[in-house]
């Protein structure tokens, strides 16, 4: 008999009808989600079953277990594990607690199967395992994975749980995961529990433990365990001795037979994993769980409605929105590090990627969720000393550029998110700006801060000096605006001044007709004329045109001296720029484009500079530092050039195919960039400003909350009429190609009259910049 708590019974009784009513009352936008988009072509998107922001991401681990998301379109399926990340680069993370169904005798090494047909929808994944003639189906609740296996061969069948399997054991560059230990116990002929202990991965994280509790609907006819390759039939327990362990259940029934299992996951204990399982899934059939996951996805996807009859466009759009809402991971109630009632989110992977478009999109359509995320960031600061940038497996680690959680917190304050202590948020930002992290300066905070706060830039005594300087300047403007809103005028003046520090690395040199670039500078103030990238040799094997500098294999552990630094010298962790070059980073002044235009020689010179950047293919759409660059024409009064360029980029680099993303989705960053640009507005992150581009649909409706909508209506819309002739916002003539969050936070209508020819709309009252404000 299944154990069903009163809470579970009440949950099903009261909420199941609501879910069914919700599905009847709206179009099922989840049907337009194709989780396979981005699984090829370096997108690294996770195709398995999960909830919005779900902790459990249940999906296939394939081939040699080396991919970031577990999945690979070729090679054998090795099993189905419960924790993954989506769209990330570098060394893999997670792949914990792997389940594999089998026919015949159990194999504990080298198991796996070629696959037949695979199906993936929002909240559901299935695969035919050809060698054993088994249909594997997966779904999930927030903290529980549900499996259904249909065995189509007569004879002995079974299911194994491998507690020693993880992804990325062979990853290069010190980014491999390490299995530290595991334990497993067969508690009855329908229950197995255990855990594994892991460290490492891309963020070079501290050890963490994943606990599980599995319950089967079919009693085992026999069972056994294994440790380090040795099978122990009939055994019930393998203790943690630092070795990989596992267990199996075997079944003897006539085919076909169907076995279901529920696997609760926890970062606290086996008891908590069991509670998660019973609370979320004990009373659900597999099909009910699929329906509930789909309904939850519909509730989020429905927050943006687009008017189009083009199915391919709907698939691209709603899959991109789906990808945006997969991370960060909501682990509330699963924090093993400190006791707190505050929300707890993990897998910020990384804020350097997501602050630009993902967080602004969540802020716009799910402010209640973004408030939880921001409170989690603040709580992490309070308990660990710093805001994170790259956090996964409950561990801060790897800050790529600036202290960009500052941008996320600033937007929360500037856009009036509710339920946040703004004073605490500001305190966390000041810690980043004033206190050097010490020790490993890649982990958190601002590396090279002592230089930045004394000489006004990060010198070549520190790695990533160029990236850090320009990003810290933008971070400081976010702090300044927050200070101004909170009435801290002296702090405003201080950080507004520091926000100009990027100019201290601006060297008046020429390239391709453009003058002035961010270049290396020594601590004594002289330009570092002989500066060379000193990059790890294993970062030299890369494909820059696709995804920036990404290591493919480790060739050596020694530094190499490359050729002298130029405006096209790209780099990585140990270099002057992170994942790009000066042609790109010299456009990164998002808070003061007006001054950047002036430093570049005026509007005409700036527009020519942008033209050269794109014509020469120096732009890399798959790299976040350039996310805002196509929109900079708007700041120079050339709105139509942004529209022409975006139309070209969206058509060229995004599709409804498996390789339909331009590169790593980066936890939804590439996808949210697409969503914003298709709706016709784009955020300048860390501020309260949106730029108006041009919508890709006749109408877009944003649900800002349960009662408030923002409609963007494009009159005379057609594939040819892509330019804005005139505009109105809430019935008022609107000649600006931008607006502030305050202009739309109560909802309304932005009406755009489209034309097939450029006009002078949006060319005069230009978006605000730091230099426009009296210091």
PDB file of N, CA and C in Angstrom, residues 384-455:
ATOM      1  N   UNK A 384      27.535  34.255   3.423  1.00  0.00           N
ATOM      2  CA  UNK A 384      28.837  33.863   2.874  1.00  0.00           C
ATOM      3  C   UNK A 384      29.755  35.042   2.617  1.00  0.00           C
ATOM      4  N   UNK A 385      29.254  36.269   2.759  1.00  0.00           N
ATOM      5  CA  UNK A 385      30.126  37.431   2.686  1.00  0.00           C
ATOM      6  C   UNK A 385      30.111  38.173   1.381  1.00  0.00           C
ATOM      7  N   UNK A 386      29.721  37.503   0.283  1.00  0.00           N
ATOM      8  CA  UNK A 386      29.687  38.153  -1.025  1.00  0.00           C
ATOM      9  C   UNK A 386      28.505  37.643  -1.842  1.00  0.00           C
ATOM     10  N   UNK A 387      28.033  38.494  -2.731  1.00  0.00           N
ATOM     11  CA  UNK A 387      27.080  38.061  -3.738  1.00  0.00           C
ATOM     12  C   UNK A 387      27.784  37.111  -4.702  1.00  0.00           C
ATOM     13  N   UNK A 388      27.077  36.142  -5.251  1.00  0.00           N
ATOM     14  CA  UNK A 388      27.713  35.238  -6.216  1.00  0.00           C
ATOM     15  C   UNK A 388      27.684  35.795  -7.633  1.00  0.00           C
ATOM     16  N   UNK A 389      28.515  35.242  -8.483  1.00  0.00           N
ATOM     17  CA  UNK A 389      28.362  35.424  -9.940  1.00  0.00           C
ATOM     18  C   UNK A 389      28.115  34.061 -10.564  1.00  0.00           C
ATOM     19  N   UNK A 390      29.078  33.146 -10.397  1.00  0.00           N
ATOM     20  CA  UNK A 390      28.887  31.769 -10.820  1.00  0.00           C
ATOM     21  C   UNK A 390      28.715  30.902  -9.588  1.00  0.00           C
ATOM     22  N   UNK A 391      27.493  30.451  -9.324  1.00  0.00           N
ATOM     23  CA  UNK A 391      27.234  29.622  -8.143  1.00  0.00           C
ATOM     24  C   UNK A 391      26.509  28.366  -8.591  1.00  0.00           C
ATOM     25  N   UNK A 392      26.994  27.211  -8.159  1.00  0.00           N
ATOM     26  CA  UNK A 392      26.337  25.944  -8.464  1.00  0.00           C
ATOM     27  C   UNK A 392      26.782  24.921  -7.431  1.00  0.00           C
ATOM     28  N   UNK A 393      25.931  23.928  -7.168  1.00  0.00           N
ATOM     29  CA  UNK A 393      26.260  22.956  -6.142  1.00  0.00           C
ATOM     30  C   UNK A 393      26.456  23.611  -4.789  1.00  0.00           C
ATOM     31  N   UNK A 394      25.691  24.689  -4.520  1.00  0.00           N
ATOM     32  CA  UNK A 394      25.724  25.411  -3.241  1.00  0.00           C
ATOM     33  C   UNK A 394      27.076  26.046  -2.953  1.00  0.00           C
ATOM     34  N   UNK A 395      27.767  26.482  -4.018  1.00  0.00           N
ATOM     35  CA  UNK A 395      29.110  27.005  -3.819  1.00  0.00           C
ATOM     36  C   UNK A 395      29.383  28.146  -4.793  1.00  0.00           C
ATOM     37  N   UNK A 396      29.764  29.320  -4.246  1.00  0.00           N
ATOM     38  CA  UNK A 396      30.239  30.401  -5.098  1.00  0.00           C
ATOM     39  C   UNK A 396      31.507  29.957  -5.807  1.00  0.00           C
ATOM     40  N   UNK A 397      31.719  30.488  -6.984  1.00  0.00           N
ATOM     41  CA  UNK A 397      32.963  30.163  -7.673  1.00  0.00           C
ATOM     42  C   UNK A 397      32.966  30.678  -9.085  1.00  0.00           C
ATOM     43  N   UNK A 398      33.984  31.445  -9.464  1.00  0.00           N
ATOM     44  CA  UNK A 398      34.257  31.904 -10.807  1.00  0.00           C
ATOM     45  C   UNK A 398      33.436  33.137 -11.179  1.00  0.00           C
ATOM     46  N   UNK A 399      34.038  34.266 -10.926  1.00  0.00           N
ATOM     47  CA  UNK A 399      33.505  35.553 -11.355  1.00  0.00           C
ATOM     48  C   UNK A 399      34.224  35.939 -12.633  1.00  0.00           C
ATOM     49  N   UNK A 400      33.484  36.028 -13.716  1.00  0.00           N
ATOM     50  CA  UNK A 400      34.105  36.181 -15.028  1.00  0.00           C
ATOM     51  C   UNK A 400      34.560  37.604 -15.316  1.00  0.00           C
ATOM     52  N   UNK A 401      33.758  38.574 -14.896  1.00  0.00           N
ATOM     53  CA  UNK A 401      34.099  39.962 -15.192  1.00  0.00           C
ATOM     54  C   UNK A 401      33.843  40.848 -13.999  1.00  0.00           C
ATOM     55  N   UNK A 402      32.704  41.548 -14.021  1.00  0.00           N
ATOM     56  CA  UNK A 402      32.372  42.448 -12.936  1.00  0.00           C
ATOM     57  C   UNK A 402      31.650  41.761 -11.797  1.00  0.00           C
ATOM     58  N   UNK A 403      31.215  42.575 -10.828  1.00  0.00           N
ATOM     59  CA  UNK A 403      30.373  42.066  -9.743  1.00  0.00           C
ATOM     60  C   UNK A 403      28.926  42.282 -10.191  1.00  0.00           C
ATOM     61  N   UNK A 404      28.488  41.444 -11.128  1.00  0.00           N
ATOM     62  CA  UNK A 404      27.272  41.749 -11.876  1.00  0.00           C
ATOM     63  C   UNK A 404      25.974  41.395 -11.162  1.00  0.00           C
ATOM     64  N   UNK A 405      26.055  40.747 -10.001  1.00  0.00           N
ATOM     65  CA  UNK A 405      24.856  40.658  -9.181  1.00  0.00           C
ATOM     66  C   UNK A 405      24.414  42.057  -8.762  1.00  0.00           C
ATOM     67  N   UNK A 406      25.350  43.019  -8.747  1.00  0.00           N
ATOM     68  CA  UNK A 406      24.996  44.412  -8.480  1.00  0.00           C
ATOM     69  C   UNK A 406      23.949  44.904  -9.469  1.00  0.00           C
ATOM     70  N   UNK A 407      24.085  44.483 -10.726  1.00  0.00           N
ATOM     71  CA  UNK A 407      23.144  44.923 -11.759  1.00  0.00           C
ATOM     72  C   UNK A 407      21.747  44.368 -11.478  1.00  0.00           C
ATOM     73  N   UNK A 408      21.691  43.125 -11.032  1.00  0.00           N
ATOM     74  CA  UNK A 408      20.411  42.480 -10.732  1.00  0.00           C
ATOM     75  C   UNK A 408      19.736  43.162  -9.552  1.00  0.00           C
ATOM     76  N   UNK A 409      20.504  43.440  -8.497  1.00  0.00           N
ATOM     77  CA  UNK A 409      19.942  44.097  -7.325  1.00  0.00           C
ATOM     78  C   UNK A 409      19.520  45.531  -7.638  1.00  0.00           C
ATOM     79  N   UNK A 410      20.322  46.213  -8.435  1.00  0.00           N
ATOM     80  CA  UNK A 410      19.973  47.588  -8.793  1.00  0.00           C
ATOM     81  C   UNK A 410      18.644  47.637  -9.532  1.00  0.00           C
ATOM     82  N   UNK A 411      18.445  46.718 -10.463  1.00  0.00           N
ATOM     83  CA  UNK A 411      17.174  46.706 -11.191  1.00  0.00           C
ATOM     84  C   UNK A 411      16.011  46.429 -10.255  1.00  0.00           C
ATOM     85  N   UNK A 412      16.205  45.568  -9.278  1.00  0.00           N
ATOM     86  CA  UNK A 412      15.134  45.283  -8.328  1.00  0.00           C
ATOM     87  C   UNK A 412      14.709  46.546  -7.593  1.00  0.00           C
ATOM     88  N   UNK A 413      15.678  47.370  -7.211  1.00  0.00           N
ATOM     89  CA  UNK A 413      15.376  48.617  -6.517  1.00  0.00           C
ATOM     90  C   UNK A 413      14.763  49.633  -7.478  1.00  0.00           C
ATOM     91  N   UNK A 414      15.391  49.819  -8.635  1.00  0.00           N
ATOM     92  CA  UNK A 414      14.949  50.846  -9.577  1.00  0.00           C
ATOM     93  C   UNK A 414      13.581  50.540 -10.165  1.00  0.00           C
ATOM     94  N   UNK A 415      13.252  49.239 -10.251  1.00  0.00           N
ATOM     95  CA  UNK A 415      11.966  48.844 -10.828  1.00  0.00           C
ATOM     96  C   UNK A 415      10.927  48.503  -9.748  1.00  0.00           C
ATOM     97  N   UNK A 416      11.257  48.840  -8.490  1.00  0.00           N
ATOM     98  CA  UNK A 416      10.305  48.753  -7.379  1.00  0.00           C
ATOM     99  C   UNK A 416       9.769  47.350  -7.142  1.00  0.00           C
ATOM    100  N   UNK A 417      10.639  46.338  -7.227  1.00  0.00           N
ATOM    101  CA  UNK A 417      10.187  44.996  -6.879  1.00  0.00           C
ATOM    102  C   UNK A 417       9.800  44.949  -5.408  1.00  0.00           C
ATOM    103  N   UNK A 418       8.736  44.218  -5.112  1.00  0.00           N
ATOM    104  CA  UNK A 418       8.201  44.181  -3.768  1.00  0.00           C
ATOM    105  C   UNK A 418       8.876  43.091  -2.927  1.00  0.00           C
ATOM    106  N   UNK A 419       8.807  43.274  -1.613  1.00  0.00           N
ATOM    107  CA  UNK A 419       9.260  42.250  -0.678  1.00  0.00           C
ATOM    108  C   UNK A 419      10.756  42.149  -0.529  1.00  0.00           C
ATOM    109  N   UNK A 420      11.490  43.202  -0.897  1.00  0.00           N
ATOM    110  CA  UNK A 420      12.952  43.204  -0.825  1.00  0.00           C
ATOM    111  C   UNK A 420      13.398  44.321   0.113  1.00  0.00           C
ATOM    112  N   UNK A 421      14.353  44.020   0.971  1.00  0.00           N
ATOM    113  CA  UNK A 421      14.944  45.031   1.831  1.00  0.00           C
ATOM    114  C   UNK A 421      16.008  45.768   1.019  1.00  0.00           C
ATOM    115  N   UNK A 422      15.657  46.974   0.549  1.00  0.00           N
ATOM    116  CA  UNK A 422      16.563  47.715  -0.331  1.00  0.00           C
ATOM    117  C   UNK A 422      17.858  48.108   0.377  1.00  0.00           C
ATOM    118  N   UNK A 423      17.771  48.367   1.669  1.00  0.00           N
ATOM    119  CA  UNK A 423      18.985  48.722   2.413  1.00  0.00           C
ATOM    120  C   UNK A 423      19.955  47.553   2.439  1.00  0.00           C
ATOM    121  N   UNK A 424      19.448  46.345   2.632  1.00  0.00           N
ATOM    122  CA  UNK A 424      20.305  45.163   2.603  1.00  0.00           C
ATOM    123  C   UNK A 424      20.914  44.964   1.211  1.00  0.00           C
ATOM    124  N   UNK A 425      20.114  45.197   0.186  1.00  0.00           N
ATOM    125  CA  UNK A 425      20.620  45.068  -1.179  1.00  0.00           C
ATOM    126  C   UNK A 425      21.765  46.045  -1.414  1.00  0.00           C
ATOM    127  N   UNK A 426      21.593  47.269  -0.958  1.00  0.00           N
ATOM    128  CA  UNK A 426      22.634  48.286  -1.156  1.00  0.00           C
ATOM    129  C   UNK A 426      23.891  47.933  -0.372  1.00  0.00           C
ATOM    130  N   UNK A 427      23.725  47.421   0.819  1.00  0.00           N
ATOM    131  CA  UNK A 427      24.869  46.992   1.635  1.00  0.00           C
ATOM    132  C   UNK A 427      25.676  45.911   0.921  1.00  0.00           C
ATOM    133  N   UNK A 428      24.982  44.966   0.292  1.00  0.00           N
ATOM    134  CA  UNK A 428      25.673  43.899  -0.434  1.00  0.00           C
ATOM    135  C   UNK A 428      26.453  44.460  -1.613  1.00  0.00           C
ATOM    136  N   UNK A 429      25.882  45.445  -2.306  1.00  0.00           N
ATOM    137  CA  UNK A 429      26.562  46.058  -3.439  1.00  0.00           C
ATOM    138  C   UNK A 429      27.806  46.826  -2.991  1.00  0.00           C
ATOM    139  N   UNK A 430      27.690  47.520  -1.853  1.00  0.00           N
ATOM    140  CA  UNK A 430      28.848  48.259  -1.337  1.00  0.00           C
ATOM    141  C   UNK A 430      29.987  47.313  -0.957  1.00  0.00           C
ATOM    142  N   UNK A 431      29.654  46.142  -0.442  1.00  0.00           N
ATOM    143  CA  UNK A 431      30.702  45.171  -0.102  1.00  0.00           C
ATOM    144  C   UNK A 431      31.502  44.811  -1.348  1.00  0.00           C
ATOM    145  N   UNK A 432      30.801  44.560  -2.451  1.00  0.00           N
ATOM    146  CA  UNK A 432      31.497  44.282  -3.709  1.00  0.00           C
ATOM    147  C   UNK A 432      32.424  45.423  -4.096  1.00  0.00           C
ATOM    148  N   UNK A 433      31.935  46.643  -3.951  1.00  0.00           N
ATOM    149  CA  UNK A 433      32.648  47.814  -4.467  1.00  0.00           C
ATOM    150  C   UNK A 433      33.807  48.264  -3.585  1.00  0.00           C
ATOM    151  N   UNK A 434      33.825  47.838  -2.327  1.00  0.00           N
ATOM    152  CA  UNK A 434      34.800  48.408  -1.401  1.00  0.00           C
ATOM    153  C   UNK A 434      35.761  47.415  -0.767  1.00  0.00           C
ATOM    154  N   UNK A 435      35.414  46.149  -0.712  1.00  0.00           N
ATOM    155  CA  UNK A 435      36.231  45.191   0.046  1.00  0.00           C
ATOM    156  C   UNK A 435      36.812  44.137  -0.899  1.00  0.00           C
ATOM    157  N   UNK A 436      38.126  44.145  -1.135  1.00  0.00           N
ATOM    158  CA  UNK A 436      38.729  43.120  -1.992  1.00  0.00           C
ATOM    159  C   UNK A 436      38.472  41.726  -1.430  1.00  0.00           C
ATOM    160  N   UNK A 437      38.163  40.770  -2.280  1.00  0.00           N
ATOM    161  CA  UNK A 437      37.809  39.433  -1.781  1.00  0.00           C
ATOM    162  C   UNK A 437      38.972  38.685  -1.167  1.00  0.00           C
ATOM    163  N   UNK A 438      40.202  38.978  -1.597  1.00  0.00           N
ATOM    164  CA  UNK A 438      41.356  38.263  -1.068  1.00  0.00           C
ATOM    165  C   UNK A 438      41.374  36.811  -1.510  1.00  0.00           C
ATOM    166  N   UNK A 439      42.494  36.166  -1.361  1.00  0.00           N
ATOM    167  CA  UNK A 439      42.588  34.751  -1.732  1.00  0.00           C
ATOM    168  C   UNK A 439      42.336  34.552  -3.215  1.00  0.00           C
ATOM    169  N   UNK A 440      41.443  33.634  -3.530  1.00  0.00           N
ATOM    170  CA  UNK A 440      41.102  33.339  -4.912  1.00  0.00           C
ATOM    171  C   UNK A 440      40.169  34.423  -5.434  1.00  0.00           C
ATOM    172  N   UNK A 441      40.705  35.366  -6.207  1.00  0.00           N
ATOM    173  CA  UNK A 441      39.902  36.498  -6.674  1.00  0.00           C
ATOM    174  C   UNK A 441      38.995  36.136  -7.843  1.00  0.00           C
ATOM    175  N   UNK A 442      39.026  34.887  -8.257  1.00  0.00           N
ATOM    176  CA  UNK A 442      38.069  34.443  -9.261  1.00  0.00           C
ATOM    177  C   UNK A 442      36.750  34.006  -8.624  1.00  0.00           C
ATOM    178  N   UNK A 443      36.749  33.790  -7.341  1.00  0.00           N
ATOM    179  CA  UNK A 443      35.606  33.157  -6.697  1.00  0.00           C
ATOM    180  C   UNK A 443      34.412  34.099  -6.559  1.00  0.00           C
ATOM    181  N   UNK A 444      34.639  35.334  -6.122  1.00  0.00           N
ATOM    182  CA  UNK A 444      33.547  36.256  -5.806  1.00  0.00           C
ATOM    183  C   UNK A 444      34.128  37.643  -5.634  1.00  0.00           C
ATOM    184  N   UNK A 445      33.256  38.637  -5.555  1.00  0.00           N
ATOM    185  CA  UNK A 445      33.712  40.006  -5.359  1.00  0.00           C
ATOM    186  C   UNK A 445      34.444  40.544  -6.571  1.00  0.00           C
ATOM    187  N   UNK A 446      35.255  41.579  -6.350  1.00  0.00           N
ATOM    188  CA  UNK A 446      35.966  42.252  -7.438  1.00  0.00           C
ATOM    189  C   UNK A 446      37.473  42.015  -7.335  1.00  0.00           C
ATOM    190  N   UNK A 447      37.994  41.206  -8.235  1.00  0.00           N
ATOM    191  CA  UNK A 447      39.431  41.034  -8.305  1.00  0.00           C
ATOM    192  C   UNK A 447      40.095  42.289  -8.837  1.00  0.00           C
ATOM    193  N   UNK A 448      41.275  42.611  -8.310  1.00  0.00           N
ATOM    194  CA  UNK A 448      41.988  43.810  -8.748  1.00  0.00           C
ATOM    195  C   UNK A 448      41.393  45.094  -8.208  1.00  0.00           C
ATOM    196  N   UNK A 449      40.576  44.979  -7.162  1.00  0.00           N
ATOM    197  CA  UNK A 449      39.852  46.147  -6.653  1.00  0.00           C
ATOM    198  C   UNK A 449      40.790  47.211  -6.083  1.00  0.00           C
ATOM    199  N   UNK A 450      41.902  46.786  -5.488  1.00  0.00           N
ATOM    200  CA  UNK A 450      42.813  47.773  -4.904  1.00  0.00           C
ATOM    201  C   UNK A 450      43.340  48.727  -5.966  1.00  0.00           C
ATOM    202  N   UNK A 451      43.619  48.204  -7.156  1.00  0.00           N
ATOM    203  CA  UNK A 451      43.995  49.075  -8.279  1.00  0.00           C
ATOM    204  C   UNK A 451      42.835  49.980  -8.670  1.00  0.00           C
ATOM    205  N   UNK A 452      41.705  49.383  -8.895  1.00  0.00           N
ATOM    206  CA  UNK A 452      40.559  50.115  -9.432  1.00  0.00           C
ATOM    207  C   UNK A 452      40.171  51.284  -8.538  1.00  0.00           C
ATOM    208  N   UNK A 453      40.207  51.079  -7.228  1.00  0.00           N
ATOM    209  CA  UNK A 453      39.763  52.123  -6.300  1.00  0.00           C
ATOM    210  C   UNK A 453      40.847  53.139  -5.960  1.00  0.00           C
ATOM    211  N   UNK A 454      42.077  52.911  -6.432  1.00  0.00           N
ATOM    212  CA  UNK A 454      43.149  53.872  -6.145  1.00  0.00           C
ATOM    213  C   UNK A 454      43.638  54.578  -7.411  1.00  0.00           C
ATOM    214  N   UNK A 455      43.930  53.821  -8.454  1.00  0.00           N
ATOM    215  CA  UNK A 455      44.441  54.454  -9.681  1.00  0.00           C
ATOM    216  C   UNK A 455      43.363  54.583 -10.759  1.00  0.00           C
TER     217      UNK A 455
END
